[in-house]
JSON list of C-alpha atoms in Angstrom, two decimals:
[
{"chain": "A", "resi": 255, "resn": "ALA", "atom": "CA", "xyz": [75.49, 122.76, 91.98]},
{"chain": "A", "resi": 256, "resn": "GLY", "atom": "CA", "xyz": [78.44, 124.59, 90.50]},
{"chain": "A", "resi": 257, "resn": "ASP", "atom": "CA", "xyz": [79.17, 125.69, 86.96]},
{"chain": "A", "resi": 258, "resn": "ILE", "atom": "CA", "xyz": [81.82, 123.46, 85.41]},
{"chain": "A", "resi": 259, "resn": "LYS", "atom": "CA", "xyz": [82.97, 125.99, 82.80]},
{"chain": "A", "resi": 260, "resn": "ALA", "atom": "CA", "xyz": [83.28, 128.76, 85.38]},
{"chain": "A", "resi": 261, "resn": "GLY", "atom": "CA", "xyz": [85.17, 126.31, 87.58]},
{"chain": "A", "resi": 262, "resn": "ARG", "atom": "CA", "xyz": [87.58, 125.55, 84.80]},
{"chain": "A", "resi": 263, "resn": "ALA", "atom": "CA", "xyz": [88.32, 129.23, 84.34]},
{"chain": "A", "resi": 264, "resn": "LYS", "atom": "CA", "xyz": [88.90, 129.70, 88.06]},
{"chain": "A", "resi": 265, "resn": "ALA", "atom": "CA", "xyz": [91.03, 126.55, 88.23]},
{"chain": "A", "resi": 266, "resn": "THR", "atom": "CA", "xyz": [93.82, 128.23, 86.29]},
{"chain": "A", "resi": 267, "resn": "GLN", "atom": "CA", "xyz": [94.98, 129.53, 89.68]},
{"chain": "A", "resi": 268, "resn": "CYS", "atom": "CA", "xyz": [95.04, 125.97, 91.09]},
{"chain": "A", "resi": 269, "resn": "ALA", "atom": "CA", "xyz": [96.80, 124.35, 88.15]},
{"chain": "A", "resi": 270, "resn": "ALA", "atom": "CA", "xyz": [100.43, 124.92, 89.14]},
{"chain": "A", "resi": 271, "resn": "CYS", "atom": "CA", "xyz": [99.99, 122.45, 92.00]},
{"chain": "A", "resi": 272, "resn": "HIS", "atom": "CA", "xyz": [96.87, 120.40, 91.22]},
{"chain": "A", "resi": 273, "resn": "GLY", "atom": "CA", "xyz": [97.02, 120.45, 87.41]},
{"chain": "A", "resi": 274, "resn": "ILE", "atom": "CA", "xyz": [94.35, 121.83, 85.12]},
{"chain": "A", "resi": 275, "resn": "ASP", "atom": "CA", "xyz": [93.59, 118.12, 84.64]},
{"chain": "A", "resi": 276, "resn": "GLY", "atom": "CA", "xyz": [93.32, 117.56, 88.39]},
{"chain": "A", "resi": 277, "resn": "MET", "atom": "CA", "xyz": [96.47, 115.44, 88.54]},
{"chain": "A", "resi": 278, "resn": "SER", "atom": "CA", "xyz": [98.97, 116.58, 91.13]},
{"chain": "A", "resi": 279, "resn": "LYS", "atom": "CA", "xyz": [102.11, 118.35, 89.92]},
{"chain": "A", "resi": 280, "resn": "LEU", "atom": "CA", "xyz": [103.99, 117.95, 93.20]},
{"chain": "A", "resi": 281, "resn": "PRO", "atom": "CA", "xyz": [104.03, 115.29, 95.89]},
{"chain": "A", "resi": 282, "resn": "GLU", "atom": "CA", "xyz": [102.38, 117.25, 98.68]},
{"chain": "A", "resi": 283, "resn": "ALA", "atom": "CA", "xyz": [99.39, 118.30, 96.57]},
{"chain": "A", "resi": 284, "resn": "PRO", "atom": "CA", "xyz": [96.54, 115.81, 96.16]},
{"chain": "A", "resi": 285, "resn": "ASN", "atom": "CA", "xyz": [95.03, 114.73, 92.88]},
{"chain": "A", "resi": 286, "resn": "LEU", "atom": "CA", "xyz": [91.58, 116.27, 92.51]},
{"chain": "A", "resi": 287, "resn": "ALA", "atom": "CA", "xyz": [90.27, 114.74, 89.26]},
{"chain": "A", "resi": 288, "resn": "GLY", "atom": "CA", "xyz": [87.00, 112.93, 89.90]},
{"chain": "A", "resi": 289, "resn": "GLN", "atom": "CA", "xyz": [87.07, 113.65, 93.61]},
{"chain": "A", "resi": 290, "resn": "THR", "atom": "CA", "xyz": [83.62, 113.66, 95.22]},
{"chain": "A", "resi": 291, "resn": "GLU", "atom": "CA", "xyz": [82.05, 117.11, 94.94]},
{"chain": "A", "resi": 292, "resn": "GLU", "atom": "CA", "xyz": [80.92, 117.18, 98.57]},
{"chain": "A", "resi": 293, "resn": "TYR", "atom": "CA", "xyz": [84.45, 116.46, 99.79]},
{"chain": "A", "resi": 294, "resn": "LEU", "atom": "CA", "xyz": [85.93, 119.20, 97.59]},
{"chain": "A", "resi": 295, "resn": "VAL", "atom": "CA", "xyz": [83.43, 121.79, 98.83]},
{"chain": "A", "resi": 296, "resn": "LYS", "atom": "CA", "xyz": [84.12, 120.84, 102.45]},
{"chain": "A", "resi": 297, "resn": "ALA", "atom": "CA", "xyz": [87.89, 120.93, 101.98]},
{"chain": "A", "resi": 298, "resn": "LEU", "atom": "CA", "xyz": [87.83, 124.42, 100.43]},
{"chain": "A", "resi": 299, "resn": "ASN", "atom": "CA", "xyz": [85.41, 125.75, 103.02]},
{"chain": "A", "resi": 300, "resn": "ASP", "atom": "CA", "xyz": [87.48, 124.27, 105.85]},
{"chain": "A", "resi": 301, "resn": "PHE", "atom": "CA", "xyz": [90.51, 126.13, 104.50]},
{"chain": "A", "resi": 302, "resn": "ARG", "atom": "CA", "xyz": [88.44, 129.33, 104.20]},
{"chain": "A", "resi": 303, "resn": "THR", "atom": "CA", "xyz": [87.24, 129.18, 107.80]},
{"chain": "A", "resi": 304, "resn": "GLY", "atom": "CA", "xyz": [90.55, 128.01, 109.23]},
{"chain": "A", "resi": 305, "resn": "GLU", "atom": "CA", "xyz": [89.08, 124.70, 110.40]},
{"chain": "A", "resi": 306, "resn": "ARG", "atom": "CA", "xyz": [91.78, 123.17, 108.22]},
{"chain": "A", "resi": 307, "resn": "LYS", "atom": "CA", "xyz": [95.17, 124.79, 107.78]},
{"chain": "A", "resi": 308, "resn": "ASN", "atom": "CA", "xyz": [97.84, 124.64, 105.09]},
{"chain": "A", "resi": 309, "resn": "GLU", "atom": "CA", "xyz": [100.25, 127.43, 104.23]},
{"chain": "A", "resi": 310, "resn": "MET", "atom": "CA", "xyz": [99.39, 127.50, 100.53]},
{"chain": "A", "resi": 311, "resn": "MET", "atom": "CA", "xyz": [95.72, 126.51, 100.67]},
{"chain": "A", "resi": 312, "resn": "THR", "atom": "CA", "xyz": [94.83, 128.87, 103.49]},
{"chain": "A", "resi": 313, "resn": "MET", "atom": "CA", "xyz": [96.13, 131.72, 101.35]},
{"chain": "A", "resi": 314, "resn": "MET", "atom": "CA", "xyz": [94.49, 130.54, 98.14]},
{"chain": "A", "resi": 315, "resn": "ALA", "atom": "CA", "xyz": [91.13, 129.79, 99.71]},
{"chain": "A", "resi": 316, "resn": "LYS", "atom": "CA", "xyz": [90.83, 133.31, 101.10]},
{"chain": "A", "resi": 317, "resn": "THR", "atom": "CA", "xyz": [90.37, 134.58, 97.56]},
{"chain": "A", "resi": 318, "resn": "LEU", "atom": "CA", "xyz": [87.38, 132.33, 96.86]},
{"chain": "A", "resi": 319, "resn": "THR", "atom": "CA", "xyz": [83.68, 133.16, 97.01]},
{"chain": "A", "resi": 320, "resn": "ASP", "atom": "CA", "xyz": [80.94, 130.62, 97.75]},
{"chain": "A", "resi": 321, "resn": "ALA", "atom": "CA", "xyz": [80.28, 130.48, 94.00]},
{"chain": "A", "resi": 322, "resn": "ASP", "atom": "CA", "xyz": [83.96, 129.89, 93.26]},
{"chain": "A", "resi": 323, "resn": "VAL", "atom": "CA", "xyz": [83.99, 126.96, 95.69]},
{"chain": "A", "resi": 324, "resn": "ALA", "atom": "CA", "xyz": [80.91, 125.40, 94.09]},
{"chain": "A", "resi": 325, "resn": "ASN", "atom": "CA", "xyz": [82.28, 125.93, 90.59]},
{"chain": "A", "resi": 326, "resn": "LEU", "atom": "CA", "xyz": [85.74, 124.55, 91.36]},
{"chain": "A", "resi": 327, "resn": "ALA", "atom": "CA", "xyz": [84.26, 121.47, 93.04]},
{"chain": "A", "resi": 328, "resn": "ALA", "atom": "CA", "xyz": [81.99, 120.87, 90.06]},
{"chain": "A", "resi": 329, "resn": "TYR", "atom": "CA", "xyz": [84.90, 121.26, 87.66]},
{"chain": "A", "resi": 330, "resn": "TYR", "atom": "CA", "xyz": [87.39, 118.96, 89.39]},
{"chain": "A", "resi": 331, "resn": "HIS", "atom": "CA", "xyz": [84.69, 116.38, 90.10]},
{"chain": "A", "resi": 332, "resn": "SER", "atom": "CA", "xyz": [83.72, 116.38, 86.43]},
{"chain": "A", "resi": 333, "resn": "LEU", "atom": "CA", "xyz": [87.22, 115.35, 85.37]},
{"chain": "A", "resi": 334, "resn": "GLY", "atom": "CA", "xyz": [86.64, 111.83, 86.65]},
{"chain": "A", "resi": 335, "resn": "LYS", "atom": "CA", "xyz": [84.02, 111.23, 83.98]},
{"chain": "A", "resi": 336, "resn": "GLN", "atom": "CA", "xyz": [86.22, 111.78, 80.96]},
{"chain": "B", "resi": 49, "resn": "ALA", "atom": "CA", "xyz": [108.14, 103.36, 101.77]},
{"chain": "B", "resi": 50, "resn": "GLY", "atom": "CA", "xyz": [105.18, 101.27, 102.81]},
{"chain": "B", "resi": 51, "resn": "ASP", "atom": "CA", "xyz": [104.26, 97.67, 102.07]},
{"chain": "B", "resi": 52, "resn": "ILE", "atom": "CA", "xyz": [101.41, 97.53, 99.55]},
{"chain": "B", "resi": 53, "resn": "LYS", "atom": "CA", "xyz": [100.19, 94.06, 100.53]},
{"chain": "B", "resi": 54, "resn": "ALA", "atom": "CA", "xyz": [100.17, 94.91, 104.23]},
{"chain": "B", "resi": 55, "resn": "GLY", "atom": "CA", "xyz": [98.34, 98.12, 103.34]},
{"chain": "B", "resi": 56, "resn": "ARG", "atom": "CA", "xyz": [95.70, 96.19, 101.45]},
{"chain": "B", "resi": 57, "resn": "ALA", "atom": "CA", "xyz": [95.09, 93.97, 104.47]},
{"chain": "B", "resi": 58, "resn": "LYS", "atom": "CA", "xyz": [94.78, 96.99, 106.76]},
{"chain": "B", "resi": 59, "resn": "ALA", "atom": "CA", "xyz": [92.55, 98.78, 104.25]},
{"chain": "B", "resi": 60, "resn": "THR", "atom": "CA", "xyz": [89.71, 96.38, 104.93]},
{"chain": "B", "resi": 61, "resn": "GLN", "atom": "CA", "xyz": [88.82, 98.71, 107.81]},
{"chain": "B", "resi": 62, "resn": "CYS", "atom": "CA", "xyz": [88.72, 101.70, 105.45]},
{"chain": "B", "resi": 63, "resn": "ALA", "atom": "CA", "xyz": [86.71, 100.03, 102.71]},
{"chain": "B", "resi": 64, "resn": "ALA", "atom": "CA", "xyz": [83.17, 100.74, 103.93]},
{"chain": "B", "resi": 65, "resn": "CYS", "atom": "CA", "xyz": [83.70, 104.45, 103.20]},
{"chain": "B", "resi": 66, "resn": "HIS", "atom": "CA", "xyz": [86.68, 104.66, 100.82]},
{"chain": "B", "resi": 67, "resn": "GLY", "atom": "CA", "xyz": [86.27, 101.35, 98.98]},
{"chain": "B", "resi": 68, "resn": "ILE", "atom": "CA", "xyz": [88.85, 98.58, 98.85]},
{"chain": "B", "resi": 69, "resn": "ASP", "atom": "CA", "xyz": [89.40, 99.96, 95.35]},
{"chain": "B", "resi": 70, "resn": "GLY", "atom": "CA", "xyz": [89.91, 103.49, 96.70]},
{"chain": "B", "resi": 71, "resn": "MET", "atom": "CA", "xyz": [86.71, 104.81, 95.14]},
{"chain": "B", "resi": 72, "resn": "SER", "atom": "CA", "xyz": [84.42, 106.59, 97.60]},
{"chain": "B", "resi": 73, "resn": "LYS", "atom": "CA", "xyz": [81.30, 104.77, 98.74]},
{"chain": "B", "resi": 74, "resn": "LEU", "atom": "CA", "xyz": [79.63, 107.87, 100.16]},
{"chain": "B", "resi": 75, "resn": "PRO", "atom": "CA", "xyz": [79.65, 111.54, 99.18]},
{"chain": "B", "resi": 76, "resn": "GLU", "atom": "CA", "xyz": [81.57, 112.93, 102.14]},
{"chain": "B", "resi": 77, "resn": "ALA", "atom": "CA", "xyz": [84.44, 110.45, 101.81]},
{"chain": "B", "resi": 78, "resn": "PRO", "atom": "CA", "xyz": [87.16, 111.24, 99.26]},
{"chain": "B", "resi": 79, "resn": "ASN", "atom": "CA", "xyz": [88.40, 108.88, 96.59]},
{"chain": "B", "resi": 80, "resn": "LEU", "atom": "CA", "xyz": [91.87, 107.65, 97.51]},
{"chain": "B", "resi": 81, "resn": "ALA", "atom": "CA", "xyz": [92.89, 105.53, 94.50]},
{"chain": "B", "resi": 82, "resn": "GLY", "atom": "CA", "xyz": [96.11, 106.86, 93.02]},
{"chain": "B", "resi": 83, "resn": "GLN", "atom": "CA", "xyz": [96.34, 109.73, 95.47]},
{"chain": "B", "resi": 84, "resn": "THR", "atom": "CA", "xyz": [99.88, 110.98, 96.05]},
{"chain": "B", "resi": 85, "resn": "GLU", "atom": "CA", "xyz": [101.57, 108.96, 98.78]},
{"chain": "B", "resi": 86, "resn": "GLU", "atom": "CA", "xyz": [102.94, 112.02, 100.57]},
{"chain": "B", "resi": 87, "resn": "TYR", "atom": "CA", "xyz": [99.49, 113.58, 100.78]},
{"chain": "B", "resi": 88, "resn": "LEU", "atom": "CA", "xyz": [97.96, 110.37, 102.17]},
{"chain": "B", "resi": 89, "resn": "VAL", "atom": "CA", "xyz": [100.64, 110.07, 104.85]},
{"chain": "B", "resi": 90, "resn": "LYS", "atom": "CA", "xyz": [100.16, 113.70, 105.86]},
{"chain": "B", "resi": 91, "resn": "ALA", "atom": "CA", "xyz": [96.37, 113.38, 105.97]},
{"chain": "B", "resi": 92, "resn": "LEU", "atom": "CA", "xyz": [96.47, 110.31, 108.23]},
{"chain": "B", "resi": 93, "resn": "ASN", "atom": "CA", "xyz": [99.12, 111.80, 110.49]},
{"chain": "B", "resi": 94, "resn": "ASP", "atom": "CA", "xyz": [97.19, 115.07, 110.74]},
{"chain": "B", "resi": 95, "resn": "PHE", "atom": "CA", "xyz": [94.14, 113.10, 111.90]},
{"chain": "B", "resi": 96, "resn": "ARG", "atom": "CA", "xyz": [96.31, 111.17, 114.36]},
{"chain": "B", "resi": 97, "resn": "THR", "atom": "CA", "xyz": [97.73, 114.32, 115.94]},
{"chain": "B", "resi": 98, "resn": "GLY", "atom": "CA", "xyz": [94.47, 116.25, 115.87]},
{"chain": "B", "resi": 99, "resn": "GLU", "atom": "CA", "xyz": [95.89, 118.87, 113.48]},
{"chain": "B", "resi": 100, "resn": "ARG", "atom": "CA", "xyz": [92.99, 117.84, 111.25]},
{"chain": "B", "resi": 101, "resn": "LYS", "atom": "CA", "xyz": [89.65, 116.79, 112.67]},
{"chain": "B", "resi": 102, "resn": "ASN", "atom": "CA", "xyz": [86.81, 114.63, 111.40]},
{"chain": "B", "resi": 103, "resn": "GLU", "atom": "CA", "xyz": [84.46, 112.59, 113.55]},
{"chain": "B", "resi": 104, "resn": "MET", "atom": "CA", "xyz": [85.07, 109.32, 111.73]},
{"chain": "B", "resi": 105, "resn": "MET", "atom": "CA", "xyz": [88.69, 109.79, 110.71]},
{"chain": "B", "resi": 106, "resn": "THR", "atom": "CA", "xyz": [89.88, 111.03, 114.09]},
{"chain": "B", "resi": 107, "resn": "MET", "atom": "CA", "xyz": [88.54, 107.81, 115.58]},
{"chain": "B", "resi": 108, "resn": "MET", "atom": "CA", "xyz": [89.92, 105.53, 112.85]},
{"chain": "B", "resi": 109, "resn": "ALA", "atom": "CA", "xyz": [93.35, 107.16, 112.74]},
{"chain": "B", "resi": 110, "resn": "LYS", "atom": "CA", "xyz": [93.88, 106.60, 116.46]},
{"chain": "B", "resi": 111, "resn": "THR", "atom": "CA", "xyz": [94.16, 102.86, 115.78]},
{"chain": "B", "resi": 112, "resn": "LEU", "atom": "CA", "xyz": [97.01, 103.27, 113.28]},
{"chain": "B", "resi": 113, "resn": "THR", "atom": "CA", "xyz": [100.73, 102.85, 113.83]},
{"chain": "B", "resi": 114, "resn": "ASP", "atom": "CA", "xyz": [103.42, 104.63, 111.79]},
{"chain": "B", "resi": 115, "resn": "ALA", "atom": "CA", "xyz": [103.81, 101.43, 109.77]},
{"chain": "B", "resi": 116, "resn": "ASP", "atom": "CA", "xyz": [100.06, 101.24, 109.14]},
{"chain": "B", "resi": 117, "resn": "VAL", "atom": "CA", "xyz": [100.09, 104.80, 107.82]},
{"chain": "B", "resi": 118, "resn": "ALA", "atom": "CA", "xyz": [102.99, 104.07, 105.47]},
{"chain": "B", "resi": 119, "resn": "ASN", "atom": "CA", "xyz": [101.40, 100.82, 104.28]},
{"chain": "B", "resi": 120, "resn": "LEU", "atom": "CA", "xyz": [97.95, 102.31, 103.71]},
{"chain": "B", "resi": 121, "resn": "ALA", "atom": "CA", "xyz": [99.42, 105.24, 101.78]},
{"chain": "B", "resi": 122, "resn": "ALA", "atom": "CA", "xyz": [101.47, 102.86, 99.63]},
{"chain": "B", "resi": 123, "resn": "TYR", "atom": "CA", "xyz": [98.40, 100.71, 98.95]},
{"chain": "B", "resi": 124, "resn": "TYR", "atom": "CA", "xyz": [95.95, 103.45, 98.00]},
{"chain": "B", "resi": 125, "resn": "HIS", "atom": "CA", "xyz": [98.58, 105.24, 95.94]},
{"chain": "B", "resi": 126, "resn": "SER", "atom": "CA", "xyz": [99.30, 102.01, 94.06]},
{"chain": "B", "resi": 127, "resn": "LEU", "atom": "CA", "xyz": [95.70, 101.74, 92.88]},
{"chain": "B", "resi": 128, "resn": "GLY", "atom": "CA", "xyz": [96.21, 104.58, 90.42]},
{"chain": "B", "resi": 129, "resn": "LYS", "atom": "CA", "xyz": [98.61, 102.43, 88.41]},
{"chain": "B", "resi": 130, "resn": "GLN", "atom": "CA", "xyz": [96.18, 99.66, 87.50]}
]
C-alpha cells in the first residue's frame, strides 16, 4: 500500500484541478476524496499505458512512478475518512 | 440538465456495484456520490462510444440513452449535497 504523506507531497501537482482536498476545482475533473484506492491506481495506470486517454492526464501520468501512483491513491483515498 | 428522480430510478441497475447511495460496493468500482456532473456524463459517453473500455461498464453503458446518461449524472451528482 502507498504512503499517504508521500502522496500528499506529490499531490501538489494534482491540486490545481483535483484540489489538495480531493474536491474538484473545475467541472471536467472528478472529485477524488475518498475514492476507492484500487480504482485510483487503475485510473492512473491506464493513463500511463495509454489504455485511457485524456489530454491533461496523459501528460501528467507520464511523470509518475509506480510508487507515486501507490502513494497518490493512498492519499486521495484517505481523504474520505476525515 | 438531467432529471434526478428519473436518474434514481435508472440507478437501480448501477446499485450492485456503485450503491444506490453512490458509495462503491466493491474495490474496483468508483464512488459516484457528489461526483461532478460533467465528468459523469463524459465517463458514461466514453464507455458508450468505446473511447473508454471496461468489461462491465461497456456492457452496461450500451443500454443507456442520452437521457439516461443525463439523468444518472444528475442523480449521482446530487448525492453529494445531502
